[in-house]
mmCIF file of C-alpha atoms and ligand atoms in Angstrom:
data_model
loop_
_atom_site.group_PDB
_atom_site.id
_atom_site.type_symbol
_atom_site.label_atom_id
_atom_site.label_comp_id
_atom_site.label_asym_id
_atom_site.label_seq_id
_atom_site.Cartn_x
_atom_site.Cartn_y
_atom_site.Cartn_z
ATOM 1 C CA UNK A 828 318.865 -183.216 76.063
ATOM 2 C CA UNK A 829 317.865 -181.684 72.724
ATOM 3 C CA UNK A 830 314.194 -180.905 73.261
ATOM 4 C CA UNK A 831 313.692 -179.953 69.642
ATOM 5 C CA UNK A 832 314.731 -183.445 68.527
ATOM 6 C CA UNK A 833 312.242 -185.294 70.773
ATOM 7 C CA UNK A 834 309.381 -187.094 69.076
ATOM 8 C CA UNK A 835 305.876 -185.830 69.917
ATOM 9 C CA UNK A 836 305.218 -188.854 72.134
ATOM 10 C CA UNK A 837 308.580 -188.568 73.912
ATOM 11 C CA UNK A 838 307.906 -184.875 74.533
ATOM 12 C CA UNK A 839 304.514 -185.721 76.029
ATOM 13 C CA UNK A 840 306.087 -188.333 78.335
ATOM 14 C CA UNK A 841 308.835 -185.919 79.361
ATOM 15 C CA UNK A 842 306.366 -183.133 80.193
ATOM 16 C CA UNK A 843 304.283 -185.531 82.259
ATOM 17 C CA UNK A 844 307.376 -186.664 84.158
ATOM 18 C CA UNK A 845 308.445 -183.091 84.821
ATOM 19 C CA UNK A 846 304.978 -182.165 86.109
ATOM 20 C CA UNK A 847 305.153 -185.134 88.524
ATOM 21 C CA UNK A 848 308.610 -184.059 89.615
ATOM 22 C CA UNK A 849 307.371 -180.507 90.168
ATOM 23 C CA UNK A 850 304.571 -181.786 92.421
ATOM 24 C CA UNK A 851 307.045 -183.890 94.417
ATOM 25 C CA UNK A 852 309.400 -180.925 94.859
ATOM 26 C CA UNK A 853 306.504 -178.654 95.851
ATOM 27 C CA UNK A 854 305.364 -181.159 98.473
ATOM 28 C CA UNK A 855 308.908 -181.321 99.804
ATOM 29 C CA UNK A 856 308.950 -177.526 100.008
ATOM 30 C CA UNK A 857 305.667 -177.588 101.954
ATOM 31 C CA UNK A 858 307.118 -180.097 104.442
ATOM 32 C CA UNK A 859 310.132 -177.863 104.966
ATOM 33 C CA UNK A 860 307.988 -174.740 105.341
ATOM 34 C CA UNK A 861 305.879 -176.578 107.908
ATOM 35 C CA UNK A 862 309.010 -177.271 109.940
ATOM 36 C CA UNK A 863 310.167 -173.650 109.598
ATOM 37 C CA UNK A 864 306.778 -172.585 110.948
ATOM 38 C CA UNK A 865 306.808 -175.177 113.755
ATOM 39 C CA UNK A 866 310.174 -173.919 114.959
ATOM 40 C CA UNK A 867 309.161 -170.295 114.272
ATOM 41 C CA UNK A 868 312.467 -169.871 112.487
ATOM 42 C CA UNK A 869 311.124 -167.096 110.271
ATOM 43 C CA UNK A 870 311.087 -164.900 113.406
ATOM 44 C CA UNK A 871 314.692 -165.789 114.296
ATOM 45 C CA UNK A 872 315.670 -164.905 110.720
ATOM 46 C CA UNK A 873 314.100 -161.459 111.041
ATOM 47 C CA UNK A 874 310.624 -161.887 109.517
ATOM 48 C CA UNK A 875 307.332 -161.081 111.179
ATOM 49 C CA UNK A 876 305.542 -164.069 109.622
ATOM 50 C CA UNK A 877 306.065 -167.125 107.459
ATOM 51 C CA UNK A 878 304.331 -165.213 104.672
ATOM 52 C CA UNK A 879 306.836 -162.324 104.951
ATOM 53 C CA UNK A 880 309.714 -164.841 104.862
ATOM 54 C CA UNK A 881 308.364 -166.687 101.809
ATOM 55 C CA UNK A 882 307.617 -163.541 99.799
ATOM 56 C CA UNK A 883 310.791 -161.674 100.761
ATOM 57 C CA UNK A 884 313.557 -164.253 101.074
ATOM 58 C CA UNK A 885 312.212 -166.981 98.800
ATOM 59 C CA UNK A 886 310.847 -164.340 96.417
ATOM 60 C CA UNK A 887 307.572 -166.128 95.748
ATOM 61 C CA UNK A 888 304.750 -163.922 94.508
ATOM 62 C CA UNK A 889 302.066 -163.025 97.051
ATOM 63 C CA UNK A 890 299.536 -165.380 95.464
ATOM 64 C CA UNK A 891 302.009 -168.216 95.182
ATOM 65 C CA UNK A 892 303.108 -167.799 98.815
ATOM 66 C CA UNK A 893 299.523 -167.710 100.017
ATOM 67 C CA UNK A 894 298.607 -170.841 98.045
ATOM 68 C CA UNK A 895 301.555 -172.763 99.447
ATOM 69 C CA UNK A 896 300.966 -171.692 103.039
ATOM 70 C CA UNK A 897 297.250 -172.472 102.908
ATOM 71 C CA UNK A 898 297.902 -175.849 101.272
ATOM 72 C CA UNK A 899 300.585 -176.605 103.857
ATOM 73 C CA UNK A 900 298.148 -175.949 106.695
ATOM 74 C CA UNK A 901 295.533 -178.225 105.227
ATOM 75 C CA UNK A 902 298.130 -180.965 104.647
ATOM 76 C CA UNK A 903 299.236 -180.655 108.249
ATOM 77 C CA UNK A 904 295.711 -181.257 109.392
ATOM 78 C CA UNK A 905 294.762 -183.972 106.899
ATOM 79 C CA UNK A 906 298.048 -185.722 106.005
ATOM 80 C CA UNK A 907 296.266 -188.457 104.040
ATOM 81 C CA UNK A 908 295.556 -186.029 101.178
ATOM 82 C CA UNK A 909 299.268 -185.854 100.431
ATOM 83 C CA UNK A 910 299.079 -188.817 98.027
ATOM 84 C CA UNK A 911 296.317 -187.049 96.119
ATOM 85 C CA UNK A 912 298.514 -183.971 95.722
ATOM 86 C CA UNK A 913 301.496 -186.068 94.690
ATOM 87 C CA UNK A 914 299.524 -187.884 92.017
ATOM 88 C CA UNK A 915 297.831 -184.726 90.771
ATOM 89 C CA UNK A 916 294.321 -185.733 91.898
ATOM 90 C CA UNK A 917 294.233 -182.552 93.990
ATOM 91 C CA UNK A 918 296.064 -179.410 92.935
ATOM 92 C CA UNK A 919 297.709 -176.929 95.259
ATOM 93 C CA UNK A 920 295.435 -174.220 93.928
ATOM 94 C CA UNK A 921 292.342 -176.199 94.856
ATOM 95 C CA UNK A 922 293.731 -176.994 98.302
ATOM 96 C CA UNK A 923 294.464 -173.337 98.946
ATOM 97 C CA UNK A 924 290.935 -172.433 97.792
ATOM 98 C CA UNK A 925 289.489 -174.990 100.210
ATOM 99 C CA UNK A 926 291.540 -174.143 103.292
ATOM 100 C CA UNK A 927 289.961 -170.795 104.251
ATOM 101 C CA UNK A 928 286.466 -172.079 103.437
ATOM 102 C CA UNK A 929 286.617 -175.280 105.489
ATOM 103 C CA UNK A 930 289.056 -174.311 108.246
ATOM 104 C CA UNK A 931 286.340 -174.020 110.901
ATOM 105 C CA UNK A 932 284.506 -177.221 109.986
ATOM 106 C CA UNK A 933 284.847 -180.450 112.008
ATOM 107 C CA UNK A 934 287.524 -182.825 110.707
ATOM 108 C CA UNK A 935 285.076 -185.374 109.226
ATOM 109 C CA UNK A 936 283.258 -182.622 107.370
ATOM 110 C CA UNK A 937 286.564 -181.317 106.016
ATOM 111 C CA UNK A 938 287.447 -184.783 104.738
ATOM 112 C CA UNK A 939 284.026 -185.020 103.128
ATOM 113 C CA UNK A 940 284.530 -181.715 101.310
ATOM 114 C CA UNK A 941 288.040 -182.609 100.181
ATOM 115 C CA UNK A 942 286.729 -185.864 98.697
ATOM 116 C CA UNK A 943 284.399 -183.815 96.473
ATOM 117 C CA UNK A 944 287.323 -181.833 95.087
ATOM 118 C CA UNK A 945 289.153 -184.716 93.384
ATOM 119 C CA UNK A 946 290.192 -183.828 89.821
ATOM 120 C CA UNK A 947 288.475 -180.419 90.103
ATOM 121 C CA UNK A 948 289.740 -177.391 88.232
ATOM 122 C CA UNK A 949 289.920 -174.117 90.180
ATOM 123 C CA UNK A 950 286.591 -173.025 88.708
ATOM 124 C CA UNK A 951 284.866 -176.340 89.508
ATOM 125 C CA UNK A 952 286.286 -176.207 93.038
ATOM 126 C CA UNK A 953 284.883 -172.712 93.454
ATOM 127 C CA UNK A 954 281.411 -174.032 92.675
ATOM 128 C CA UNK A 955 281.747 -176.983 95.088
ATOM 129 C CA UNK A 956 283.010 -174.703 97.874
ATOM 130 C CA UNK A 957 280.315 -172.093 97.253
ATOM 131 C CA UNK A 958 277.654 -174.763 97.884
ATOM 132 C CA UNK A 959 279.266 -175.679 101.197
ATOM 133 C CA UNK A 960 279.862 -172.194 102.434
ATOM 134 C CA UNK A 961 278.259 -169.459 100.407
ATOM 135 C CA UNK A 962 280.700 -166.615 100.394
ATOM 136 C CA UNK A 963 279.896 -164.053 102.992
ATOM 137 C CA UNK A 964 281.270 -160.614 102.504
ATOM 138 C CA UNK A 965 283.396 -159.707 105.465
ATOM 139 C CA UNK A 966 285.986 -157.179 106.361
ATOM 140 C CA UNK A 967 289.526 -158.439 106.317
ATOM 141 C CA UNK A 968 293.083 -157.244 106.242
ATOM 142 C CA UNK A 969 296.424 -158.841 105.559
ATOM 143 C CA UNK A 970 299.945 -157.495 105.655
ATOM 144 C CA UNK A 971 301.935 -157.164 102.464
ATOM 145 C CA UNK A 972 305.724 -157.384 102.785
ATOM 146 C CA UNK A 973 305.354 -156.709 106.520
ATOM 147 C CA UNK A 974 304.720 -153.027 105.824
ATOM 148 C CA UNK A 975 301.605 -152.222 103.856
ATOM 149 C CA UNK A 976 298.173 -153.614 104.550
ATOM 150 C CA UNK A 977 295.648 -154.881 102.032
ATOM 151 C CA UNK A 978 292.157 -154.197 103.375
ATOM 152 C CA UNK A 979 288.749 -155.417 102.261
ATOM 153 C CA UNK A 980 285.918 -153.201 103.484
ATOM 154 C CA UNK A 981 282.154 -153.473 103.265
ATOM 155 C CA UNK A 982 280.635 -150.105 102.407
ATOM 156 C CA UNK A 983 276.889 -149.544 102.681
ATOM 157 C CA UNK A 984 275.294 -147.497 99.887
ATOM 158 C CA UNK A 985 274.954 -144.584 102.342
ATOM 159 C CA UNK A 986 278.643 -144.673 103.248
ATOM 160 C CA UNK A 987 279.587 -145.022 99.583
ATOM 161 C CA UNK A 988 277.628 -141.859 98.821
ATOM 162 C CA UNK A 989 279.294 -139.955 101.675
ATOM 163 C CA UNK A 990 282.756 -141.070 100.581
ATOM 164 C CA UNK A 991 282.003 -140.197 96.963
ATOM 165 C CA UNK A 992 281.010 -136.690 98.030
ATOM 166 C CA UNK A 993 284.178 -136.402 100.100
ATOM 167 C CA UNK A 994 286.320 -137.660 97.203
ATOM 168 C CA UNK A 995 284.706 -135.052 94.890
ATOM 169 C CA UNK A 996 285.225 -132.358 97.497
ATOM 170 C CA UNK A 997 288.872 -133.319 98.024
ATOM 171 C CA UNK A 998 289.588 -134.049 94.369
ATOM 172 C CA UNK A 999 291.015 -137.492 95.236
ATOM 173 C CA UNK A 1000 290.947 -140.426 92.859
ATOM 174 C CA UNK A 1001 291.867 -143.435 95.028
ATOM 175 C CA UNK A 1002 290.700 -144.923 98.316
ATOM 176 C CA UNK A 1003 294.112 -144.794 99.974
ATOM 177 C CA UNK A 1004 294.531 -141.124 99.098
ATOM 178 C CA UNK A 1005 291.059 -140.319 100.440
ATOM 179 C CA UNK A 1006 291.673 -142.189 103.725
ATOM 180 C CA UNK A 1007 295.016 -140.456 104.116
ATOM 181 C CA UNK A 1008 293.398 -137.027 103.731
ATOM 182 C CA UNK A 1009 290.735 -137.944 106.283
ATOM 183 C CA UNK A 1010 293.352 -139.288 108.710
ATOM 184 C CA UNK A 1011 295.480 -136.147 108.348
ATOM 185 C CA UNK A 1012 292.503 -133.976 109.237
ATOM 186 C CA UNK A 1013 291.260 -136.064 112.132
ATOM 187 C CA UNK A 1014 294.517 -136.952 113.813
ATOM 188 C CA UNK A 1015 295.690 -134.733 116.604
ATOM 189 C CA UNK A 1016 299.376 -133.801 116.522
ATOM 190 C CA UNK A 1017 301.395 -136.540 118.171
ATOM 191 C CA UNK A 1018 303.717 -136.071 121.100
ATOM 192 C CA UNK A 1019 307.012 -136.426 119.263
ATOM 193 C CA UNK A 1020 309.270 -134.638 121.671
ATOM 194 C CA UNK A 1021 312.824 -135.889 121.683
ATOM 195 C CA UNK A 1022 312.600 -135.869 125.449
ATOM 196 C CA UNK A 1023 310.933 -138.967 126.818
ATOM 197 C CA UNK A 1024 308.146 -138.439 129.320
ATOM 198 C CA UNK A 1025 309.152 -139.282 132.887
ATOM 199 C CA UNK A 1026 308.527 -142.882 133.890
ATOM 200 C CA UNK A 1027 307.880 -144.018 137.431
ATOM 201 C CA UNK A 1028 311.075 -145.446 138.965
ATOM 202 C CA UNK A 1029 309.166 -148.542 139.977
ATOM 203 C CA UNK A 1030 306.451 -149.819 137.665
ATOM 204 C CA UNK A 1031 303.748 -151.134 139.938
ATOM 205 C CA UNK A 1032 301.430 -152.474 137.235
ATOM 206 C CA UNK A 1033 301.797 -153.902 133.746
ATOM 207 C CA UNK A 1034 299.995 -150.918 132.287
ATOM 208 C CA UNK A 1035 302.413 -148.678 130.423
ATOM 209 C CA UNK A 1036 301.359 -145.025 130.742
ATOM 210 C CA UNK A 1037 299.957 -143.711 127.430
ATOM 211 C CA UNK A 1038 302.476 -140.851 127.026
ATOM 212 C CA UNK A 1039 305.291 -143.426 127.249
ATOM 213 C CA UNK A 1040 303.552 -145.728 124.765
ATOM 214 C CA UNK A 1041 303.166 -142.820 122.316
ATOM 215 C CA UNK A 1042 306.788 -141.766 122.796
ATOM 216 C CA UNK A 1043 308.171 -145.262 122.105
ATOM 217 C CA UNK A 1044 305.891 -145.751 119.071
ATOM 218 C CA UNK A 1045 306.956 -142.380 117.622
ATOM 219 C CA UNK A 1046 310.626 -143.136 118.348
ATOM 220 C CA UNK A 1047 310.859 -146.708 117.020
ATOM 221 C CA UNK A 1048 308.204 -146.575 114.253
ATOM 222 C CA UNK A 1049 308.560 -150.288 113.376
ATOM 223 C CA UNK A 1050 309.617 -153.680 114.751
ATOM 224 C CA UNK A 1051 313.219 -153.266 115.883
ATOM 225 C CA UNK A 1052 314.195 -156.955 115.968
ATOM 226 C CA UNK A 1053 317.557 -157.596 114.317
ATOM 227 C CA UNK A 1054 318.404 -161.155 113.232
ATOM 228 C CA UNK A 1055 321.867 -162.659 113.894
ATOM 229 C CA UNK A 1056 322.852 -161.789 110.309
ATOM 230 C CA UNK A 1057 321.727 -158.183 110.743
ATOM 231 C CA UNK A 1058 318.288 -158.198 109.112
ATOM 232 C CA UNK A 1059 315.939 -155.725 110.793
ATOM 233 C CA UNK A 1060 312.347 -156.966 110.703
ATOM 234 C CA UNK A 1061 310.884 -153.418 110.309
ATOM 235 C CA UNK A 1062 307.302 -154.728 110.207
ATOM 236 C CA UNK A 1063 304.712 -152.062 110.994
ATOM 237 C CA UNK A 1064 301.872 -154.549 111.421
ATOM 238 C CA UNK A 1065 300.242 -154.948 114.845
ATOM 239 C CA UNK A 1066 303.165 -153.653 116.824
ATOM 240 C CA UNK A 1067 303.456 -154.291 120.554
ATOM 241 C CA UNK A 1068 305.594 -152.721 123.218
ATOM 242 C CA UNK A 1069 308.225 -155.117 124.485
ATOM 243 C CA UNK A 1070 310.277 -154.830 127.652
ATOM 244 C CA UNK A 1071 314.002 -155.386 127.069
ATOM 245 C CA UNK A 1072 314.283 -156.508 130.701
ATOM 246 C CA UNK A 1073 310.944 -158.319 131.117
ATOM 247 C CA UNK A 1074 308.417 -156.747 133.475
ATOM 248 C CA UNK A 1075 308.227 -160.077 135.334
ATOM 249 C CA UNK A 1076 311.991 -159.831 135.961
ATOM 250 C CA UNK A 1077 311.849 -156.322 137.378
ATOM 251 C CA UNK A 1078 312.022 -154.367 134.106
ATOM 252 C CA UNK A 1079 310.399 -150.939 134.275
ATOM 253 C CA UNK A 1080 308.273 -148.962 131.828
ATOM 254 C CA UNK A 1081 311.085 -146.482 131.260
ATOM 255 C CA UNK A 1082 311.354 -145.789 127.486
ATOM 256 C CA UNK A 1083 314.962 -146.969 127.554
ATOM 257 C CA UNK A 1084 313.665 -150.424 128.580
ATOM 258 C CA UNK A 1085 310.942 -150.484 125.924
ATOM 259 C CA UNK A 1086 311.007 -151.194 122.228
ATOM 260 C CA UNK A 1087 308.523 -151.906 119.452
ATOM 261 C CA UNK A 1088 308.163 -155.484 118.274
ATOM 262 C CA UNK A 1089 305.790 -157.294 115.939
ATOM 263 C CA UNK A 1090 303.932 -160.182 117.528
ATOM 264 C CA UNK A 1091 306.344 -162.833 116.228
ATOM 265 C CA UNK A 1092 309.350 -161.045 117.699
ATOM 266 C CA UNK A 1093 307.651 -160.135 120.961
ATOM 267 C CA UNK A 1094 306.952 -163.851 121.374
ATOM 268 C CA UNK A 1095 310.487 -164.780 120.342
ATOM 269 C CA UNK A 1096 311.876 -162.418 123.015
ATOM 270 C CA UNK A 1097 309.537 -163.910 125.625
ATOM 271 C CA UNK A 1098 310.631 -167.434 124.654
ATOM 272 C CA UNK A 1099 314.268 -166.496 125.050
ATOM 273 C CA UNK A 1100 313.614 -164.879 128.427
ATOM 274 C CA UNK A 1101 311.258 -167.481 129.881
ATOM 275 C CA UNK A 1102 311.991 -170.656 127.897
ATOM 276 C CA UNK A 1103 309.831 -172.641 125.471
ATOM 277 C CA UNK A 1104 307.146 -173.128 128.135
ATOM 278 C CA UNK A 1105 305.931 -169.622 127.354
ATOM 279 C CA UNK A 1106 305.164 -170.769 123.804
ATOM 280 C CA UNK A 1107 302.927 -173.541 125.090
ATOM 281 C CA UNK A 1108 301.264 -170.985 127.360
ATOM 282 C CA UNK A 1109 300.850 -168.641 124.414
ATOM 283 C CA UNK A 1110 299.610 -171.453 122.135
ATOM 284 C CA UNK A 1111 297.006 -172.382 124.734
ATOM 285 C CA UNK A 1112 295.752 -168.823 124.765
ATOM 286 C CA UNK A 1113 295.685 -168.452 121.018
ATOM 287 C CA UNK A 1114 294.738 -171.874 119.640
ATOM 288 C CA UNK A 1115 291.030 -172.294 119.164
ATOM 289 C CA UNK A 1116 289.428 -175.651 120.024
ATOM 290 C CA UNK A 1117 290.619 -178.568 117.857
ATOM 291 C CA UNK A 1118 287.656 -178.456 115.536
ATOM 292 C CA UNK A 1119 288.141 -174.859 114.538
ATOM 293 C CA UNK A 1120 291.771 -174.582 113.706
ATOM 294 C CA UNK A 1121 293.660 -171.626 112.360
ATOM 295 C CA UNK A 1122 297.135 -167.802 110.674
ATOM 296 C CA UNK A 1123 297.183 -168.381 109.183
ATOM 297 C CA UNK A 1124 295.175 -168.048 106.024
ATOM 298 C CA UNK A 1125 298.253 -165.734 106.167
ATOM 299 C CA UNK A 1126 298.416 -165.787 107.875
ATOM 300 C CA UNK A 1127 297.197 -166.831 108.667
ATOM 301 C CA UNK A 1128 296.306 -167.661 111.817
ATOM 302 C CA UNK A 1129 297.697 -166.941 115.228
ATOM 303 C CA UNK A 1130 298.146 -163.403 114.024
ATOM 304 C CA UNK A 1131 294.383 -162.984 114.095
ATOM 305 C CA UNK A 1132 294.344 -163.688 117.814
ATOM 306 C CA UNK A 1133 294.988 -160.910 120.243
ATOM 307 C CA UNK A 1134 297.662 -161.313 122.841
ATOM 308 C CA UNK A 1135 296.447 -160.911 126.385
ATOM 309 C CA UNK A 1136 298.761 -157.966 126.984
ATOM 310 C CA UNK A 1137 302.140 -156.699 125.999
ATOM 311 C CA UNK A 1138 305.150 -156.879 128.227
ATOM 312 C CA UNK A 1139 305.529 -160.458 129.374
HETATM 313 ZN ZN1 ZN B 2284 309.323 -158.206 113.876
#
């Protein structure tokens, strides 16, 4: 098709059609991502989260990935809004703005809020959502690419002053550099001996002795899961110690039986060892009551919940 030869009206019609097609394709992508998440396939493929999979393998930008995942979660909960997305009454951006704000509201209230967002621009939606839930400043963190962490902190004026003095004293210009200097000074030297500390021949309790925990963390450094096609997860976010031979099957706390895994891969290992029932058990422990769902935001999300203990 020669775009330059289209009449103005034909060009307008074509653009409209393409925008509709783009919405249909995006919805299809969300359905597929939902299924990937339901089957936890991102973990099998070597990613610590759906977000890590979408940003790394699908190469979506962080914002774009977050918008799609948040919209997907809202669609899963309120499937009837799909038609609105398909016809352009509700945009993905608006849905992703709404999801973190209304995720803890009862279902009827969520539907009520969504109804107010029809035909809203992002800015108009912001105003509607601010009336419902005035933004409260809160601390938060989210992983970026499974390695770095983006953190939002609330600093009182007193703490700001102290940190400013420290930054002047240290000659640092950025927050990360300042925190790194502070951490370097405060941290005691780690036990990084190449020789593992002795482990009891029989591990009587689930508790892994601290020297062994430190040794394994220093040795492995990141999630060691390797996918069938050889991708190593390498996430450094919320790592847990995992027993290669599960503790419940007689595995010991010897360092040779331990490895570092992110939550997704610790759970994947448990599922393979104990069957899918363990996922239902885990879901029960980590899913809040129906009316206050969700990871997700990025994640969330189940990742915000703490596991009862490592070493299933
Ligand atoms: Zn992992």
